[in-house]
Short mmCIF file of C-alpha atoms in Angstrom, two decimals:
data_model
loop_
_atom_site.label_atom_id
_atom_site.label_comp_id
_atom_site.label_asym_id
_atom_site.label_seq_id
_atom_site.Cartn_x
_atom_site.Cartn_y
_atom_site.Cartn_z
CA MET K 14 -83.73 48.04 90.57
CA THR K 15 -86.67 49.74 90.77
CA ASP K 16 -85.51 52.97 92.58
CA ASP K 17 -82.66 53.02 89.82
CA LYS K 18 -85.01 53.43 87.44
CA ASP K 19 -86.25 55.90 89.18
CA VAL K 20 -83.40 57.93 89.00
CA LEU K 21 -82.77 58.21 85.35
CA ARG K 22 -86.60 59.94 85.78
CA ASP K 23 -85.21 62.03 87.92
CA VAL K 24 -82.66 63.10 86.28
CA TRP K 25 -84.70 63.92 82.62
CA PHE K 26 -87.99 65.66 84.32
CA GLY K 27 -85.45 67.97 86.84
CA ARG K 28 -86.75 71.63 86.29
CA ILE K 29 -84.94 74.28 86.78
CA PRO K 30 -87.31 78.11 87.26
CA THR K 31 -86.11 80.83 85.14
CA CYS K 32 -87.00 84.02 84.77
CA PHE K 33 -85.85 85.90 81.69
CA THR K 34 -85.25 89.47 81.07
CA LEU K 35 -84.61 91.42 78.43
CA TYR K 36 -81.04 93.31 78.40
CA GLN K 37 -81.68 97.43 78.99
CA ASP K 38 -79.98 98.69 76.60
CA GLU K 39 -82.40 97.00 73.88
CA ILE K 40 -84.07 98.99 71.74
CA THR K 41 -87.81 98.27 72.40
CA GLU K 42 -90.80 99.95 71.03
CA ARG K 43 -92.86 99.21 74.22
CA GLU K 44 -91.87 97.67 77.80
CA ALA K 45 -90.43 94.30 77.80
CA GLU K 46 -92.48 92.23 80.55
CA PRO K 47 -89.95 89.30 82.13
CA TYR K 48 -90.71 86.14 80.58
CA TYR K 49 -90.80 83.00 83.40
CA LEU K 50 -90.60 79.25 82.12
CA LEU K 51 -89.33 76.38 83.83
CA LEU K 52 -85.82 75.17 82.25
CA PRO K 53 -85.18 71.63 81.91
CA ARG K 54 -81.72 70.75 83.43
CA ILE K 55 -80.65 68.24 80.68
CA SER K 56 -81.50 70.06 78.00
CA TYR K 57 -79.61 72.70 76.35
CA LEU K 58 -81.08 76.95 76.82
CA THR K 59 -81.33 77.72 72.44
CA LEU K 60 -83.40 74.41 72.30
CA VAL K 61 -85.91 75.26 75.02
CA THR K 62 -86.26 79.19 74.35
CA ASP K 63 -88.35 79.03 71.22
CA LYS K 64 -91.14 81.02 73.10
CA VAL K 65 -88.93 83.37 74.85
CA LYS K 66 -87.40 85.03 71.69
CA LYS K 67 -90.77 85.81 70.79
CA HIS K 68 -92.25 86.48 73.85
CA PHE K 69 -89.47 89.65 73.52
CA GLN K 70 -89.22 89.99 69.63
CA LYS K 71 -92.98 91.45 70.11
CA VAL K 72 -91.42 94.51 71.30
CA MET K 73 -89.05 94.47 69.16
CA ARG K 74 -88.52 96.05 65.65
CA GLN K 75 -87.25 93.09 63.19
CA GLU K 76 -84.38 94.86 62.17
CA ASP K 77 -83.08 95.01 65.76
CA VAL K 78 -83.54 91.37 66.14
CA THR K 79 -80.71 88.90 65.77
CA GLU K 80 -79.07 86.21 67.21
CA ILE K 81 -80.23 85.48 70.83
CA TRP K 82 -77.62 85.39 73.41
CA PHE K 83 -77.62 84.59 77.36
CA GLU K 84 -76.26 85.74 80.28
CA TYR K 85 -76.37 85.74 84.04
CA GLU K 86 -74.67 88.52 85.85
CA GLY K 87 -72.34 89.45 83.26
CA THR K 88 -71.07 86.03 82.29
CA PRO K 89 -72.70 84.95 79.15
CA LEU K 90 -73.71 81.44 79.32
CA LYS K 91 -72.88 78.72 76.88
CA TRP K 92 -75.46 77.49 75.17
CA HIS K 93 -73.64 74.30 74.15
CA PHE K 94 -73.71 73.21 77.68
CA PRO K 95 -76.79 71.72 79.07
CA ILE K 96 -78.43 74.49 81.37
CA GLY K 97 -78.70 71.88 84.80
CA LEU K 98 -74.36 72.57 84.63
CA LEU K 99 -74.86 75.96 83.62
CA PHE K 100 -76.71 76.74 86.95
CA ASP K 101 -75.20 74.16 89.03
CA LEU K 102 -71.89 76.31 88.27
CA HIS K 103 -73.03 79.71 87.95
CA ALA K 104 -76.29 79.70 90.38
CA SER K 105 -77.07 76.62 92.37
CA ASN K 106 -76.64 78.52 95.94
CA THR K 107 -78.93 81.52 95.54
CA ALA K 108 -82.73 82.50 95.36
CA LEU K 109 -85.14 80.51 93.17
CA PRO K 110 -85.58 82.16 90.25
CA TRP K 111 -82.65 81.52 87.98
CA ASN K 112 -82.77 85.25 86.68
CA ILE K 113 -80.86 85.18 82.49
CA THR K 114 -80.57 88.52 81.27
CA VAL K 115 -81.78 88.02 77.31
CA HIS K 116 -79.25 89.84 74.52
CA PHE K 117 -79.66 90.63 70.72
CA LYS K 118 -77.41 92.82 70.28
CA ASN K 119 -73.54 92.40 70.47
CA PHE K 120 -72.79 88.53 70.29
CA PRO K 121 -69.63 87.69 72.56
CA GLU K 122 -67.47 86.04 69.60
CA LYS K 123 -65.27 85.31 71.94
CA ASP K 124 -66.82 83.71 74.42
CA LEU K 125 -69.52 82.16 72.75
CA LEU K 126 -71.01 79.82 69.83
CA HIS K 127 -73.04 80.79 67.33
CA CYS K 128 -76.08 79.17 67.36
CA THR K 129 -78.09 79.68 64.14
CA SER K 130 -80.53 76.34 64.19
CA LYS K 131 -81.62 73.55 65.94
CA ASP K 132 -78.89 71.39 63.61
CA VAL K 133 -75.85 72.64 64.76
CA ILE K 134 -77.01 71.96 68.37
CA GLU K 135 -78.28 68.05 67.15
CA ALA K 136 -74.20 68.23 65.40
CA HIS K 137 -73.32 69.70 68.47
CA PHE K 138 -75.13 66.93 71.03
CA MET K 139 -74.38 63.75 68.78
CA ALA K 140 -71.29 64.57 68.19
CA CYS K 141 -71.10 64.48 72.37
CA VAL K 142 -72.94 61.28 72.47
CA LYS K 143 -70.17 59.81 69.87
CA GLU K 144 -67.37 60.84 71.97
CA ALA K 145 -68.68 59.31 74.66
CA ASP K 146 -69.05 56.04 73.21
CA ALA K 147 -65.68 56.22 72.06
CA LEU K 148 -64.79 56.37 75.85
CA LYS K 149 -66.82 53.74 76.76
CA HIS K 150 -67.07 51.26 74.20
CA LYS K 151 -64.29 52.27 71.56
CA SER K 152 -67.63 53.26 69.61
CA GLN K 153 -68.70 50.22 69.02
CA VAL K 154 -72.28 50.41 69.80
CA ILE K 155 -72.58 53.90 68.51
CA ASN K 156 -71.31 52.49 64.94
CA GLU K 157 -73.68 49.82 65.37
CA MET K 158 -76.85 51.36 65.29
CA GLN K 159 -79.08 52.82 62.28
CA LYS K 160 -78.85 56.36 61.56
CA LYS K 161 -82.84 56.28 62.90
CA ASP K 162 -81.36 55.45 65.69
CA HIS K 163 -79.82 58.26 66.27
CA LYS K 164 -82.23 60.37 65.03
CA GLN K 165 -84.92 58.98 68.28
CA LEU K 166 -82.33 59.91 70.62
CA TRP K 167 -82.02 63.49 69.20
CA MET K 168 -85.96 63.53 68.96
CA GLY K 169 -86.71 62.06 72.13
CA LEU K 170 -84.58 65.12 73.91
CA GLN K 171 -85.61 67.67 71.43
CA ASN K 172 -89.38 66.62 72.46
CA ASP K 173 -88.88 65.41 76.26
CA LYS K 174 -89.84 62.35 75.72
CA PHE K 175 -88.06 60.06 78.15
CA ASP K 176 -89.27 56.26 76.84
CA GLN K 177 -88.79 57.59 73.27
CA PHE K 178 -84.99 58.39 74.47
CA TRP K 179 -84.14 55.57 76.71
CA ALA K 180 -85.22 52.87 74.26
CA ILE K 181 -81.76 53.47 72.23
CA ASN K 182 -80.39 54.75 75.08
CA ARG K 183 -80.38 51.79 77.02
CA LYS K 184 -77.77 49.83 74.81
CA LEU K 185 -75.19 52.82 75.00
CA MET K 186 -75.29 51.72 78.95
CA GLU K 187 -74.40 48.42 78.44
CA TYR K 188 -71.01 47.05 78.53
CA PRO K 189 -69.90 42.99 78.15
CA PRO K 190 -71.02 40.35 80.47
CA GLU K 191 -66.91 39.72 80.98
CA ASP K 192 -66.77 43.49 82.29
CA SER K 193 -67.81 45.12 85.23
CA GLY K 194 -68.16 47.94 83.07
CA PHE K 195 -67.83 50.96 80.64
CA ARG K 196 -64.14 50.54 79.05
CA TYR K 197 -63.21 54.11 80.47
CA ILE K 198 -66.18 56.58 81.87
CA PRO K 199 -66.96 59.77 80.16
CA PHE K 200 -66.87 62.94 81.84
CA ARG K 201 -66.06 66.26 82.44
CA ILE K 202 -65.12 68.71 85.59
CA TYR K 203 -65.68 72.39 85.36
CA GLN K 204 -65.04 75.20 87.68
CA VAL K 205 -65.92 78.48 87.49
CA THR K 206 -62.33 80.41 88.49
CA THR K 207 -60.23 77.86 86.50
CA GLU K 208 -58.74 79.54 82.76
CA ARG K 209 -59.35 75.66 81.08
CA PRO K 210 -62.77 74.98 80.33
CA PHE K 211 -62.85 71.49 82.03
CA ILE K 212 -60.68 68.55 83.14
CA GLN K 213 -60.97 65.55 80.67
CA LYS K 214 -59.27 62.30 80.73
CA LEU K 215 -59.12 58.50 80.70
CA PHE K 216 -60.45 57.08 83.91
CA ARG K 217 -61.66 53.29 84.16
CA PRO K 218 -64.27 52.36 86.30
CA VAL K 219 -62.88 49.62 87.74
CA ALA K 220 -59.53 49.37 89.20
CA THR K 221 -56.88 46.89 88.56
CA ASN K 222 -57.47 44.69 91.99
CA GLY K 223 -61.50 44.42 90.67
CA GLN K 224 -62.48 46.82 93.08
CA LEU K 225 -64.90 49.88 91.54
CA ASN K 226 -63.53 53.09 91.62
CA THR K 227 -65.39 55.75 93.09
CA LEU K 228 -66.56 59.63 92.42
CA GLY K 229 -63.53 59.66 95.44
CA ASP K 230 -60.84 58.09 93.65
CA LEU K 231 -61.76 60.32 90.02
CA LEU K 232 -61.41 63.57 91.89
CA LYS K 233 -58.37 62.40 94.20
CA GLU K 234 -57.11 61.06 90.27
CA VAL K 235 -57.62 64.08 88.02
CA TYR K 236 -58.69 67.04 90.72
CA PRO K 237 -57.47 66.22 94.20
CA ALA K 238 -57.73 69.73 95.27
CA ALA K 239 -62.02 69.52 94.89
CA ILE K 240 -61.62 66.42 97.93
CA THR K 241 -61.56 67.25 102.03
CA PRO K 242 -58.30 66.61 103.41
CA GLU K 243 -59.41 64.57 106.91
CA ASP K 244 -59.65 66.97 109.41
CA GLY K 245 -59.80 69.90 107.34
CA GLU K 246 -62.49 72.33 106.32
CA LYS K 247 -65.12 71.76 103.30
CA LYS K 248 -64.85 73.95 100.74
CA ASN K 249 -66.09 73.27 97.58
CA GLN K 250 -69.00 71.57 96.51
CA VAL K 251 -69.28 68.19 93.69
CA MET K 252 -72.56 68.59 92.20
CA VAL K 253 -74.30 66.15 89.48
CA HIS K 254 -77.49 67.29 88.78
CA GLY K 255 -77.81 70.11 91.95
CA ILE K 256 -76.54 67.19 94.54
CA GLU K 257 -73.79 65.69 95.77
CA PRO K 258 -72.84 62.66 95.31
CA MET K 259 -71.17 60.26 98.30
CA LEU K 260 -67.60 60.65 96.72
CA GLU K 261 -68.42 56.51 97.77
CA THR K 262 -70.76 56.22 95.03
CA PRO K 263 -68.73 54.10 92.45
CA VAL K 264 -68.36 55.84 89.05
CA GLN K 265 -69.80 53.22 86.48
CA TRP K 266 -73.08 53.40 88.44
CA LEU K 267 -73.16 57.51 88.48
CA SER K 268 -72.15 57.04 84.41
CA GLU K 269 -75.24 54.45 84.06
CA HIS K 270 -77.69 56.46 85.84
CA MET K 271 -76.62 60.44 86.32
CA SER K 272 -75.32 61.00 82.68
CA TYR K 273 -76.91 64.31 81.20
CA PRO K 274 -78.73 62.80 77.87
CA ASP K 275 -74.98 63.47 76.03
CA ASN K 276 -73.47 60.47 78.14
CA PHE K 277 -71.59 62.42 79.98
CA LEU K 278 -71.34 63.66 83.79
CA HIS K 279 -70.91 66.80 83.79
CA ILE K 280 -69.34 67.23 87.54
CA SER K 281 -69.87 71.35 88.99
CA ILE K 282 -66.43 72.30 91.42
CA ILE K 283 -67.67 74.81 93.56
CA PRO K 284 -67.57 76.84 96.32
CA GLN K 285 -69.07 75.57 99.57
CA PRO K 286 -71.77 77.72 100.78
CA THR K 287 -71.18 80.08 104.04
CA ASP K 288 -74.40 79.95 105.32
CA MET I 29 -38.27 90.86 76.06
CA LEU I 30 -38.41 87.66 73.82
CA HIS I 31 -36.39 84.13 74.63
CA ALA I 32 -35.17 81.16 72.47
CA LEU I 33 -36.63 77.95 74.07
CA VAL I 34 -33.68 75.86 73.03
CA SER I 35 -30.63 76.38 71.29
CA PRO I 36 -30.43 75.85 67.34
CA GLY I 37 -31.60 72.45 65.67
CA ARG I 38 -31.33 71.55 62.33
CA GLY I 39 -31.81 74.09 59.86
CA TRP I 40 -31.97 76.57 62.18
CA ASP I 41 -29.47 79.21 62.46
CA GLY I 42 -28.85 82.72 64.24
CA ARG I 43 -30.02 84.92 60.73
CA THR I 44 -33.21 82.68 60.40
CA ALA I 45 -33.75 82.95 64.78
CA ALA I 46 -33.07 87.57 63.37
CA ASN I 47 -35.47 87.09 60.34
CA SER I 48 -37.93 85.11 62.43
CA LEU I 49 -37.83 87.21 65.46
CA SER I 50 -37.76 91.08 63.69
CA ARG I 51 -40.85 89.20 61.45
CA HIS I 52 -43.11 88.87 64.93
CA GLU I 53 -41.84 91.89 65.85
CA GLY I 54 -43.21 94.03 63.30
CA VAL I 55 -46.91 92.60 63.67
CA GLY I 56 -47.79 94.67 65.92
CA GLY I 57 -45.17 93.84 69.07
CA ALA I 58 -44.40 91.22 71.26
CA GLY I 59 -46.97 92.22 73.82
CA SER I 60 -49.97 92.09 71.15
CA VAL I 61 -48.81 88.82 70.00
CA ALA I 62 -49.05 87.52 73.47
CA ALA I 63 -52.47 86.38 73.37
CA GLU I 64 -50.72 83.37 70.17
CA LEU I 65 -48.28 81.72 71.55
CA CYS I 66 -45.71 80.12 69.33
CA VAL I 67 -43.24 77.45 70.74
CA ARG I 68 -40.50 75.82 69.46
CA ARG I 69 -39.94 72.25 69.93
CA ALA I 70 -36.75 71.06 72.11
CA ALA I 71 -36.07 67.36 70.07
CA TYR I 72 -36.83 69.00 66.56
CA ALA I 73 -38.02 65.11 66.09
CA TRP I 74 -40.41 65.98 63.37
CA GLY I 75 -38.15 67.81 60.93
CA ARG I 76 -39.25 71.81 60.64
CA GLY I 77 -42.16 72.45 62.69
CA SER I 78 -43.71 75.61 61.60
CA CYS I 79 -45.05 78.33 63.35
CA LEU I 80 -49.03 78.36 63.81
CA CYS I 81 -49.11 82.03 64.78
CA ARG I 82 -51.83 83.15 62.96
CA ARG I 83 -49.99 85.63 61.13
CA CYS I 84 -47.18 83.90 59.05
CA ALA I 85 -45.44 80.31 59.10
CA ALA I 86 -42.14 80.93 60.61
CA PRO I 87 -39.69 78.35 62.27
CA LEU I 88 -42.01 77.84 66.08
CA PHE I 89 -40.35 80.64 68.05
CA LEU I 90 -41.21 81.87 71.65
CA HIS I 91 -41.93 85.36 70.96
CA SER I 92 -44.36 86.73 73.96
CA PRO I 93 -43.30 87.42 77.45
CA ALA I 94 -47.03 86.06 77.83
CA PRO I 95 -47.80 84.92 81.16
CA HIS I 96 -48.99 81.44 80.82
CA PRO I 97 -48.38 78.31 83.07
CA ALA I 98 -46.25 76.25 82.32
CA SER I 99 -48.74 73.42 81.69
CA ALA I 100 -50.10 75.69 78.56
CA LEU I 101 -46.71 76.00 77.01
CA ALA I 102 -46.25 71.65 76.74
CA LEU I 103 -47.46 71.05 73.04
CA VAL I 104 -48.79 67.47 71.98
CA ASP I 105 -48.55 65.54 68.37
CA VAL I 106 -50.78 66.37 66.04
CA LEU I 107 -51.00 64.36 62.44
CA LEU I 108 -53.08 66.13 60.31
CA LYS I 109 -55.38 63.68 57.23
CA ALA I 110 -57.44 64.93 54.76
CA VAL I 111 -60.03 63.44 53.23
CA GLY I 112 -61.94 63.02 50.10
CA ASP I 113 -60.86 65.54 47.57
CA THR I 114 -60.08 67.47 50.75
CA PRO I 115 -56.46 68.99 49.41
CA ILE I 116 -53.17 67.66 50.78
CA MET I 117 -51.39 69.45 53.61
CA LYS I 118 -47.90 69.57 52.22
CA THR I 119 -47.04 69.42 56.21
CA LYS I 120 -48.78 66.58 57.91
CA LYS I 121 -46.80 66.81 61.34
CA TRP I 122 -47.11 69.77 63.78
CA SER I 123 -46.54 70.68 67.33
CA VAL I 124 -49.92 72.57 68.85
CA GLU I 125 -50.02 74.26 71.51
CA ARG I 126 -52.93 71.78 74.48
CA THR I 127 -54.58 74.40 75.22
CA ARG I 128 -55.16 75.78 71.00
CA THR I 129 -58.05 74.89 70.47
CA ILE I 130 -59.97 73.10 67.58
CA GLN I 131 -61.50 76.23 65.82
CA GLY I 132 -57.38 77.71 66.16
CA LEU I 133 -56.78 74.88 64.25
CA VAL I 134 -59.40 74.76 61.67
CA ASP I 135 -58.72 78.54 60.97
CA PHE I 136 -54.70 77.69 60.51
CA ILE I 137 -55.76 74.66 58.06
CA LYS I 138 -57.96 76.97 55.87
CA LYS I 139 -55.21 79.80 55.76
CA PHE I 140 -52.61 77.21 55.01
CA LEU I 141 -54.44 75.50 52.26
CA LYS I 142 -55.35 79.01 51.30
CA LEU I 143 -59.19 78.02 51.89
CA VAL I 144 -61.82 80.77 51.81
CA ALA I 145 -62.94 81.68 55.22
CA SER I 146 -66.16 81.31 54.77
CA GLU I 147 -65.77 77.55 53.30
CA GLN I 148 -66.00 75.27 56.20
CA LEU I 149 -64.04 72.67 57.20
CA PHE I 150 -65.39 69.69 59.61
CA ILE I 151 -62.63 68.24 61.51
CA TYR I 152 -63.00 64.36 62.82
CA VAL I 153 -61.30 62.25 65.96
CA ASN I 154 -60.88 58.58 65.34
CA GLN I 155 -63.04 58.62 62.35
CA SER I 156 -65.89 58.97 64.70
CA PHE I 157 -66.85 62.00 66.01
CA ALA I 158 -66.04 66.06 65.70
CA PRO I 159 -65.25 67.75 67.96
CA SER I 160 -66.69 70.69 69.47
CA PRO I 161 -64.76 74.14 68.13
CA ASP I 162 -63.87 74.84 71.34
CA GLN I 163 -62.48 71.80 72.54
CA GLU I 164 -58.82 72.05 72.96
CA VAL I 165 -56.20 69.73 71.38
CA GLY I 166 -54.35 69.01 74.56
CA THR I 167 -57.65 67.32 76.26
CA LEU I 168 -58.38 65.62 72.82
CA TYR I 169 -54.63 64.41 72.77
CA GLU I 170 -54.97 62.48 76.39
CA CYS I 171 -58.66 61.04 75.38
CA PHE I 172 -57.89 59.44 71.77
CA GLY I 173 -54.04 59.56 71.28
CA SER I 174 -52.25 56.90 69.96
CA ASP I 175 -48.24 56.30 69.58
CA GLY I 176 -47.47 59.30 71.11
CA LYS I 177 -49.61 61.68 68.76
CA LEU I 178 -53.17 62.85 68.27
CA VAL I 179 -54.74 61.67 64.36
CA LEU I 180 -56.79 64.05 63.04
CA HIS I 181 -58.80 63.90 59.82
CA TYR I 182 -60.21 66.72 57.98
CA CYS I 183 -62.77 67.52 55.77
CA LYS I 184 -64.28 70.67 54.15
CA SER I 185 -67.38 68.41 53.38
CA GLN I 186 -69.13 66.27 56.53
CA ALA I 187 -67.78 62.74 56.40
CA TRP I 188 -69.25 61.37 59.13
CA GLY I 189 -71.84 62.60 60.23
#
C-alpha cells in the first residue's frame, strides 16, 4: 500500500521544464528575454503562469497587453486541458525544455476558451470533478460534501498542497464495500490527428464475470486502433502522466492512482517515436 | 448540390422545402453553410423539428455538401428544461447533431429566447455539473443520456455551482 501512495505523490509532483518565449510580432519597448519555469503536470497553464505574464508585461506597453495565450509550434494550447496532458499530446518525444510561445494579441476565438480570472479556472475544475463523480458515484459523494470541502479541493490544487487536496479527494476514490470499484471510470482519450476533441464513453471497471477490466480492455472497447495487433508493429504510445502503463493494469487502479486532480484519467495516444 | 435527407413527413411539403432551401441558399450560399450542418430527422417522432442553423429557424434540412463523416450527421435527442425564472422555450425537444458543442447550443437557446448575447446562460447535466463550452452534445448523450434523450437544464444564473 505504501507503494501505491508513492504513486499519488509522484503524479502530484511531476514537473515539466518549460521555456516561455514572447511571440516575435508582439510590440515591445525592449528585448524580451525568455522565461524558464517548471510547470506542474497536474495544473492548468493560466493558473501557474502569473510570473510569466509579469515578466513579459515589463517590456510591453500597457495598452498592448490583452489576454495572454500560449502556443506550441503553431498550435494554440487549451488552458482548460491539464498541462501534463498538453505536453504528452504535443511534445512528449521532443527535447526538453518544452518551448512555448507567449501571445498577447489576436486571441484565437475558435480554438481557445477565454480565461479572464482564476474563478473561471476554478469553475471549470470543479465542473470536471463533478462530472467525474457523476460517473463514479452518481454524484452521491460530491453532493454529500459541504461547500468548504469543494473549496479545499480547489485550494489544494491552486496552492500545490498534496495533503490538503487528498484529505478530501480520498473520499472521491472510495466505493461501497459490496462493489469492486466505481460505477463507471471517468476517462478521456486524446489524439492530435483526429477531428473530435476526445473520446469519452461509459466503461465499467468490472466485467460481468467479476474480473477487473484492464487498460487493454478499455482500449479494445472504445479505441481498438490504439492496440498493436499480435504480430504487428507498434504504431502508438498510450500515455498517462508521461509514462506508458502496461495494458494489463486494471482501470480501477489507474482511476484511483493516476487520475488528474479533476478525477479524470486523461490518456494520450501519440505516434511511436522512430528513433 | 443540395440533398433532401428524407421523404416529406407530417406538415412538410414540397413548397415548404423549396422555401426553406431558398432561405438557406440566400445566406452566403451552400458553401458557406458547410460549417453549420442542419439535418432532418427521419422518424419525426418529436413532431416538428427545427433548424439549428444560426441563420434561421427553418424546418431541418440538409442543405450543404459538407465533407462530414456519417457519424457527424447522427443526431441525439435533447430535452431542454428551464430553471428558476428563466424563460421557458416553447419547443423543448430538439434533435441536435452529435458534434454540436454546448456553446453552440447556448448560442441557439439565447437566440431562440431572444436574449442579449452578453447575457449569461448556464447549462447543466443531471442537475449537477456544467459541461465545458467546447464539450460535444454527442459525448454527453452517450455518458449521461437516459430513455433515449439527454436532459439539459438551462438557467440565466448559476443554479448548481
